[in-house]
XYZ file of C-alpha atoms in Angstrom:
504
model
C 19.605 -46.455 30.865
C 20.161 -43.190 32.512
C 20.447 -40.230 29.925
C 23.222 -38.017 29.802
C 22.233 -34.356 29.922
C 24.189 -32.296 27.413
C 23.482 -28.737 28.697
C 23.724 -25.563 26.618
C 27.029 -25.205 25.004
C 26.580 -21.412 24.704
C 25.669 -20.800 28.042
C 28.689 -22.722 29.282
C 31.188 -20.678 26.932
C 32.746 -17.708 28.842
C 35.116 -15.288 27.763
C 38.114 -17.755 27.820
C 40.275 -18.785 25.016
C 41.130 -17.223 21.773
C 40.366 -17.560 18.095
C 43.768 -17.712 16.061
C 43.780 -17.769 12.157
C 43.241 -21.450 11.658
C 45.630 -22.240 8.542
C 44.184 -25.696 8.245
C 43.952 -25.820 4.467
C 44.699 -26.748 1.905
C 45.732 -30.067 3.983
C 42.450 -30.322 5.346
C 40.526 -30.768 1.944
C 42.877 -33.332 0.713
C 42.589 -37.072 1.320
C 45.368 -38.704 3.324
C 48.181 -39.873 1.770
C 50.531 -42.875 2.472
C 54.213 -41.164 3.327
C 55.951 -44.266 2.371
C 59.282 -45.915 3.912
C 62.237 -43.864 4.373
C 65.807 -45.512 4.111
C 65.880 -45.381 8.076
C 63.549 -45.442 10.852
C 64.476 -44.231 14.444
C 62.039 -45.959 16.939
C 62.144 -43.362 20.112
C 62.115 -45.432 23.473
C 60.584 -42.329 25.156
C 57.879 -41.587 22.859
C 55.151 -41.740 25.713
C 54.017 -40.151 29.200
C 56.320 -42.227 31.956
C 58.842 -44.422 32.061
C 61.197 -45.025 28.883
C 60.747 -48.581 27.184
C 63.679 -50.952 27.646
C 65.173 -52.630 24.269
C 64.433 -56.395 23.861
C 66.545 -56.927 20.805
C 69.814 -56.386 19.854
C 72.215 -54.824 16.665
C 71.709 -56.859 13.705
C 68.521 -58.654 14.891
C 65.882 -58.978 11.745
C 62.426 -57.844 13.042
C 59.006 -57.889 11.777
C 56.223 -55.246 11.633
C 54.429 -54.913 14.800
C 57.318 -56.937 16.620
C 57.838 -55.982 20.086
C 61.662 -54.087 20.056
C 61.112 -52.287 23.697
C 58.929 -53.483 26.630
C 57.139 -51.011 29.058
C 58.959 -50.389 32.500
C 56.816 -49.602 35.201
C 53.053 -48.557 35.804
C 53.037 -45.652 33.199
C 55.008 -46.608 30.232
C 54.405 -48.427 26.702
C 55.660 -50.825 24.502
C 57.358 -49.952 21.256
C 57.091 -52.097 18.252
C 59.011 -52.108 14.794
C 57.316 -49.915 11.909
C 58.240 -52.199 9.443
C 60.372 -55.518 8.628
C 63.941 -54.868 8.499
C 67.321 -54.786 10.522
C 68.337 -53.230 13.683
C 71.244 -51.095 13.119
C 72.038 -49.189 16.247
C 70.554 -48.979 19.360
C 71.769 -45.598 21.438
C 71.541 -41.806 21.131
C 69.575 -40.319 18.365
C 68.261 -36.487 17.610
C 65.085 -36.672 19.643
C 61.870 -33.753 19.571
C 62.534 -32.553 22.979
C 62.442 -29.043 24.158
C 65.792 -29.262 25.263
C 67.185 -30.234 22.023
C 69.198 -33.149 23.143
C 69.531 -36.770 21.994
C 67.508 -39.527 23.404
C 67.712 -43.311 23.052
C 66.261 -44.931 20.190
C 66.520 -47.840 17.993
C 67.406 -47.361 14.330
C 65.939 -49.930 12.137
C 66.795 -50.248 8.008
C 63.726 -51.554 6.352
C 63.694 -54.538 4.039
C 61.106 -53.010 1.793
C 58.928 -56.174 2.254
C 57.002 -54.924 5.133
C 56.127 -58.264 6.533
C 53.894 -58.367 9.831
C 54.569 -60.514 12.754
C 51.816 -62.743 13.342
C 48.669 -61.278 14.066
C 45.963 -61.988 17.005
C 42.605 -61.329 14.657
C 39.497 -61.222 17.001
C 36.237 -60.733 14.545
C 34.139 -59.709 17.456
C 36.416 -57.765 20.037
C 33.239 -56.278 21.605
C 32.755 -59.513 23.398
C 36.036 -59.740 25.334
C 36.117 -58.965 28.776
C 37.153 -55.169 29.911
C 39.979 -56.654 31.550
C 41.466 -58.450 28.153
C 40.705 -55.166 26.213
C 42.459 -53.279 28.481
C 45.792 -55.924 28.304
C 45.484 -56.000 24.266
C 45.744 -52.276 24.564
C 48.752 -52.247 26.397
C 50.146 -55.057 24.272
C 49.814 -53.146 21.157
C 51.756 -49.802 22.838
C 48.625 -47.897 21.827
C 48.851 -44.257 23.612
C 46.691 -41.121 23.523
C 47.158 -39.439 19.875
C 46.367 -36.246 20.633
C 49.523 -35.251 21.650
C 49.939 -36.095 25.540
C 50.921 -39.446 24.720
C 49.721 -41.050 27.853
C 49.407 -44.983 27.882
C 45.846 -45.769 26.889
C 45.444 -48.851 29.054
C 46.340 -46.967 32.194
C 43.361 -44.932 31.556
C 41.252 -47.991 30.824
C 42.423 -49.575 34.173
C 41.761 -46.207 36.034
C 37.937 -46.093 34.601
C 37.340 -49.807 35.990
C 38.335 -48.509 39.376
C 36.832 -45.256 39.338
C 33.330 -45.523 38.557
C 33.416 -43.909 35.211
C 29.756 -43.000 33.464
C 30.823 -41.307 30.441
C 33.836 -41.366 27.664
C 34.431 -38.525 26.004
C 36.295 -38.788 22.797
C 38.217 -35.418 21.665
C 37.241 -34.408 18.048
C 38.172 -30.569 18.574
C 41.796 -30.300 17.140
C 41.736 -26.773 18.039
C 45.251 -26.238 17.474
C 46.063 -24.149 14.003
C 47.567 -25.837 11.048
C 46.725 -29.484 12.609
C 43.993 -31.429 10.400
C 44.754 -34.677 10.922
C 41.969 -35.739 13.401
C 39.636 -34.051 10.932
C 40.405 -36.229 8.099
C 40.326 -39.312 10.029
C 36.954 -38.670 11.205
C 36.007 -38.140 7.507
C 37.844 -41.167 6.331
C 37.527 -43.643 9.234
C 34.857 -42.694 10.926
C 33.792 -46.308 11.442
C 36.774 -47.331 12.890
C 36.597 -44.355 15.413
C 33.378 -45.451 16.712
C 34.243 -49.006 16.987
C 37.159 -48.466 19.028
C 35.017 -45.830 20.984
C 32.778 -48.719 22.007
C 35.356 -51.211 22.894
C 36.901 -48.073 25.233
C 33.025 -48.196 26.650
C 32.986 -51.625 27.357
C 36.430 -51.667 28.631
C 35.553 -48.626 31.618
C 32.199 -49.926 31.984
C 30.908 -46.395 31.267
C 27.335 -46.340 29.747
C 27.366 -43.292 27.391
C 30.037 -41.746 24.946
C 30.194 -38.166 23.850
C 32.044 -37.139 20.510
C 32.953 -33.277 20.843
C 33.874 -32.076 17.378
C 34.404 -28.234 16.789
C 32.194 -26.512 14.262
C 34.515 -25.756 11.761
C 34.619 -29.524 10.988
C 31.038 -30.118 9.127
C 32.120 -32.788 7.076
C 33.535 -34.857 10.053
C 30.752 -34.207 12.178
C 28.556 -35.718 9.345
C 30.473 -38.622 8.940
C 30.648 -39.110 12.638
C 26.996 -38.958 12.926
C 26.516 -41.500 10.509
C 28.573 -43.807 11.701
C 27.296 -43.298 15.497
C 23.619 -43.822 14.097
C 23.454 -47.368 15.176
C 24.292 -46.987 18.517
C 21.799 -44.961 20.705
C 24.670 -44.634 23.651
C 27.041 -42.407 21.335
C 25.767 -38.620 20.871
C 28.127 -36.520 18.465
C 28.021 -33.065 19.425
C 28.563 -29.765 17.866
C 31.183 -27.526 19.775
C 32.122 -23.864 19.512
C 35.786 -23.317 17.559
C 37.426 -22.001 20.465
C 41.119 -22.646 21.462
C 42.058 -24.748 23.714
C 38.721 -26.459 23.506
C 40.709 -29.554 23.320
C 41.814 -29.308 26.675
C 40.371 -32.201 28.809
C 39.072 -29.690 31.309
C 37.492 -27.617 28.834
C 36.059 -30.134 26.916
C 34.347 -31.752 29.833
C 33.090 -28.446 31.139
C 31.446 -27.720 27.653
C 30.254 -30.936 27.081
C 28.923 -32.055 30.779
C 28.804 -28.457 32.537
C 30.958 -29.827 35.302
C 34.581 -29.469 36.115
C 37.283 -31.566 37.659
C 38.961 -30.282 41.030
C 42.234 -28.363 40.810
C 44.933 -30.890 40.842
C 42.448 -33.829 40.202
C 41.616 -35.983 37.144
C 38.780 -36.464 34.692
C 37.956 -39.796 36.695
C 37.149 -37.325 39.709
C 33.679 -36.516 38.061
C 33.326 -39.873 36.280
C 34.767 -38.856 32.949
C 37.431 -40.444 30.720
C 38.587 -38.510 27.781
C 40.492 -39.841 25.030
C 40.991 -38.646 21.515
C 39.636 -39.774 17.811
C 42.766 -41.133 16.875
C 43.306 -43.148 19.981
C 39.889 -44.784 19.515
C 40.870 -45.967 15.995
C 44.246 -47.506 17.002
C 41.966 -49.615 19.603
C 40.123 -50.762 17.087
C 42.965 -51.537 15.002
C 44.747 -53.069 17.793
C 41.891 -55.280 18.688
C 39.680 -56.155 15.472
C 43.218 -56.934 13.247
C 45.694 -57.540 16.042
C 47.831 -54.530 14.852
C 50.511 -52.776 17.220
C 50.684 -49.220 17.108
C 53.193 -48.410 14.337
C 52.022 -45.815 11.985
C 49.540 -42.429 12.853
C 48.217 -39.837 10.554
C 50.243 -36.540 10.773
C 49.464 -33.003 9.152
C 52.539 -31.595 7.226
C 52.116 -27.922 6.557
C 53.264 -24.422 7.371
C 54.306 -21.448 4.946
C 57.474 -23.144 4.121
C 56.106 -26.212 2.973
C 55.496 -26.383 -0.948
C 52.049 -28.847 -0.486
C 50.948 -29.302 3.251
C 48.845 -32.490 3.662
C 47.904 -35.120 5.534
C 49.757 -38.021 5.664
C 49.563 -42.001 6.869
C 53.215 -42.230 8.608
C 55.254 -45.049 10.235
C 56.697 -43.940 13.713
C 60.013 -43.240 13.660
C 60.051 -41.616 10.056
C 62.630 -38.345 10.225
C 61.092 -35.204 9.650
C 62.941 -34.653 6.376
C 61.264 -37.518 4.562
C 58.002 -36.092 5.569
C 58.472 -32.528 4.162
C 60.162 -34.051 0.902
C 56.728 -35.877 0.584
C 55.036 -32.802 1.006
C 56.886 -31.092 -1.843
C 59.850 -29.843 0.222
C 60.614 -26.161 1.458
C 60.004 -23.264 -0.766
C 62.022 -21.092 1.959
C 64.253 -21.347 5.189
C 61.825 -21.548 7.809
C 62.047 -19.747 10.828
C 60.841 -22.496 13.085
C 60.224 -25.866 13.087
C 57.800 -27.736 15.161
C 56.647 -31.208 15.891
C 52.928 -30.921 16.856
C 50.741 -27.362 16.793
C 52.333 -24.100 16.895
C 50.617 -23.582 20.380
C 51.842 -26.271 22.655
C 54.084 -28.387 20.009
C 58.003 -28.570 20.492
C 60.389 -26.785 18.571
C 63.049 -28.877 17.107
C 66.477 -27.879 15.698
C 66.604 -29.475 12.115
C 64.625 -32.085 10.110
C 66.785 -35.113 11.768
C 64.419 -35.953 14.554
C 61.843 -38.559 13.879
C 58.153 -38.561 14.662
C 56.610 -40.651 17.540
C 53.292 -41.768 18.689
C 52.172 -38.661 20.041
C 53.474 -36.419 17.113
C 49.961 -34.764 15.479
C 52.031 -32.436 13.251
C 55.464 -31.341 11.225
C 55.404 -27.463 10.933
C 57.600 -25.535 8.884
C 56.814 -21.844 9.839
C 58.053 -18.846 8.439
C 59.122 -15.539 10.193
C 55.480 -14.114 9.378
C 53.451 -17.131 10.803
C 55.869 -17.061 13.844
C 55.339 -13.214 14.488
C 58.377 -12.841 17.030
C 59.320 -9.408 18.447
C 61.289 -8.237 21.330
C 58.765 -8.019 24.348
C 58.223 -4.648 26.102
C 56.890 -3.787 29.764
C 53.354 -5.148 30.763
C 50.766 -2.248 30.014
C 48.576 -3.994 32.411
C 45.565 -4.517 30.081
C 43.946 -7.836 31.332
C 43.770 -9.519 28.094
C 45.693 -12.636 29.562
C 43.239 -12.659 32.337
C 40.458 -12.827 29.993
C 41.829 -15.735 27.516
C 43.119 -17.794 30.056
C 40.912 -20.846 29.920
C 41.129 -21.891 33.829
C 40.722 -18.662 35.031
C 44.223 -17.867 36.188
C 45.688 -14.298 36.487
C 49.017 -15.005 34.087
C 50.003 -11.449 34.903
C 50.474 -12.005 38.531
C 51.932 -15.474 38.263
C 54.654 -13.364 35.954
C 55.394 -10.820 38.736
C 55.757 -13.295 41.105
C 57.957 -15.415 39.201
C 60.106 -12.576 37.960
C 60.242 -11.442 41.728
C 61.666 -15.287 42.600
C 58.644 -15.772 44.819
C 57.788 -19.010 42.969
C 55.840 -20.204 45.794
C 53.592 -17.306 45.858
C 52.804 -18.285 41.827
C 52.207 -21.534 42.819
C 49.588 -20.554 45.406
C 47.710 -18.412 42.910
C 47.568 -21.240 40.370
C 50.598 -21.998 38.603
C 50.248 -25.618 38.924
C 46.603 -25.399 37.155
C 48.607 -23.653 34.407
C 47.666 -25.982 30.797
C 50.904 -24.032 28.817
C 48.201 -23.776 26.083
C 49.714 -20.508 25.196
C 46.736 -18.276 25.133
C 47.867 -15.799 27.167
C 51.213 -14.976 25.519
C 49.213 -14.971 21.889
C 46.825 -12.224 22.939
C 49.378 -10.402 25.144
C 50.425 -7.077 23.332
C 53.563 -6.426 25.070
C 54.588 -10.169 23.758
C 55.994 -10.954 27.109
C 56.554 -14.722 26.970
C 54.474 -15.876 29.784
C 54.266 -19.257 29.068
C 57.943 -19.581 29.212
C 58.058 -18.106 32.469
C 55.543 -20.611 33.511
C 57.396 -23.651 32.213
C 60.514 -22.505 33.817
C 59.209 -22.074 37.093
C 57.087 -25.139 37.220
C 60.601 -27.087 36.237
C 62.354 -24.981 38.747
C 59.371 -25.977 41.612
C 59.830 -29.685 40.061
C 63.737 -29.467 40.706
C 63.157 -28.219 44.226
C 60.739 -30.787 44.969
C 63.556 -33.585 43.724
C 65.985 -31.832 45.884
C 63.846 -31.577 48.672
C 62.690 -35.358 48.494
C 66.605 -36.141 47.859
C 67.405 -34.527 51.213
C 64.397 -36.208 53.101
C 65.702 -39.326 51.693
C 69.158 -38.490 52.825
C 67.826 -37.339 56.380
C 65.959 -40.854 56.720
C 68.880 -42.438 55.807
C 70.518 -40.745 58.277
C 68.517 -41.197 60.915
C 68.213 -44.989 60.350
C 71.873 -45.061 60.317
C 71.971 -43.258 63.441
C 69.139 -45.138 65.058
C 71.174 -48.415 63.990
C 74.275 -47.270 65.600
C 72.541 -46.684 68.630
C 70.674 -49.942 68.522
C 74.162 -51.370 67.906
C 75.997 -49.702 70.969
C 73.096 -50.771 73.364
C 72.796 -54.063 72.034
C 76.781 -54.185 72.893
C 76.745 -52.552 76.300
C 73.439 -55.212 76.773
C 75.434 -57.896 75.678
C 78.734 -57.087 77.644
C 76.373 -56.692 80.921
C 74.869 -60.237 79.918
C 78.186 -61.720 79.402
C 79.637 -59.888 82.776
C 76.553 -61.307 84.803
C 77.196 -64.752 83.452
C 80.722 -64.703 84.648
C 79.793 -63.703 87.756
C 76.971 -66.329 88.150
C 79.571 -68.926 86.793
C 82.295 -67.399 89.141
C 79.478 -67.929 91.998
C 78.676 -71.144 91.292
C 82.218 -72.605 91.261
C 83.297 -70.585 94.544
C 79.851 -72.363 95.967
C 80.925 -75.896 94.779
C 84.295 -75.387 95.908
C 83.032 -74.431 99.129
C 81.026 -77.598 99.365
C 83.924 -79.844 98.609
C 85.846 -78.291 101.237
C 82.844 -78.988 103.783
C 82.840 -82.245 102.658
C 86.628 -83.262 103.166
C 86.355 -81.579 106.519
C 83.615 -83.622 107.628
């Protein structure tokens, strides 16, 4: 077996990134608690990257925990399963954690309190399953990336089978402030994570597994090293605490010294990256036959009375989680689903949590620290902080001038929207918002261009069809005219022949 060379971490680190205050305690020091069952659950139909799931139940149906309630549509999508047993009360618009603040489609479920599971397909030795069967069962369980992106895990596994993957990286960095759900998960369920990661290895055909954990999580590192000890193909690597170390590109570069090409994927350099929570969910899905119906979430922020990590059913409203964390001590200045850097601000506590939600934060005004932006002083701090070597100030200048194409030329599409540039900006310029707006505008233009191309193609096809029909009509007319002329000539020849016979 080839040996994976892990380069010296300190040598690879450049000046990129930031060191925000961690704010991970007291939640990081407490065992994971069970959040329990709220009176109603709202299961979002779009809680993963790709197309929303399509409901397969109707109002009034009684469902069991783990039962399929909405099926994946298209290649990039994921099944949705009931988080408990109960009755389907509604299917339709409901509050959702989306940057627009608009509602989305969801299935409202009233728990019956029994929490009865659907019949599960238990597999004592899932490591013996064929790679294709592992991917199939992961897809059937609705497992998605648990680090926030919520990309369907089975799609990555299938990609690994096609792309010559040699290394699976498990992301245990959890570099965002406040969040400690992965830290606690690694401490309390290290065995599940390592066993799930071994299944990811088998499914992708990779030979090596690297687990990257930031050095501010010593207990998690120890627990993971102990769980990984029997498996020589698994290496737990201590990496520096630096935001955004958890970004795929930064993690690969730190652990392997290589970098995916601009606009490319991790698979282009023979790597697949999964979150530690995803590995644990894969193990539960294959060993115990459990669909993804719950996850661990950090409930924290200065406005929360008793921050901690909780095991939460998918679809639980934020209000229920905040109540289980002792309630609010004051009116929060901002509510966030996810981390403070890359999470989604939500208007109230009515929205439910999805599979990709890693945190629920109620932040005070002091924590938010907003102030009016001022003019750029050209200090270059944003350039130093950018983890992918971009020039945020130049991109912002071009965006403000309406030159989106030029902003794209100098790297707009490579931006991680991690927020590091805005965090260090002394002028408090909302750089990330500029970039997000510009990318959205470019996507809108691209969609419009495609629409116009489709219209042009349809118009050209219609014109070609009309021309072809006209040509065929002319040809048919000419053919019929020739046929009539031939028939008339034949008739005239026959009459002439008959006249000659009569004369004879």
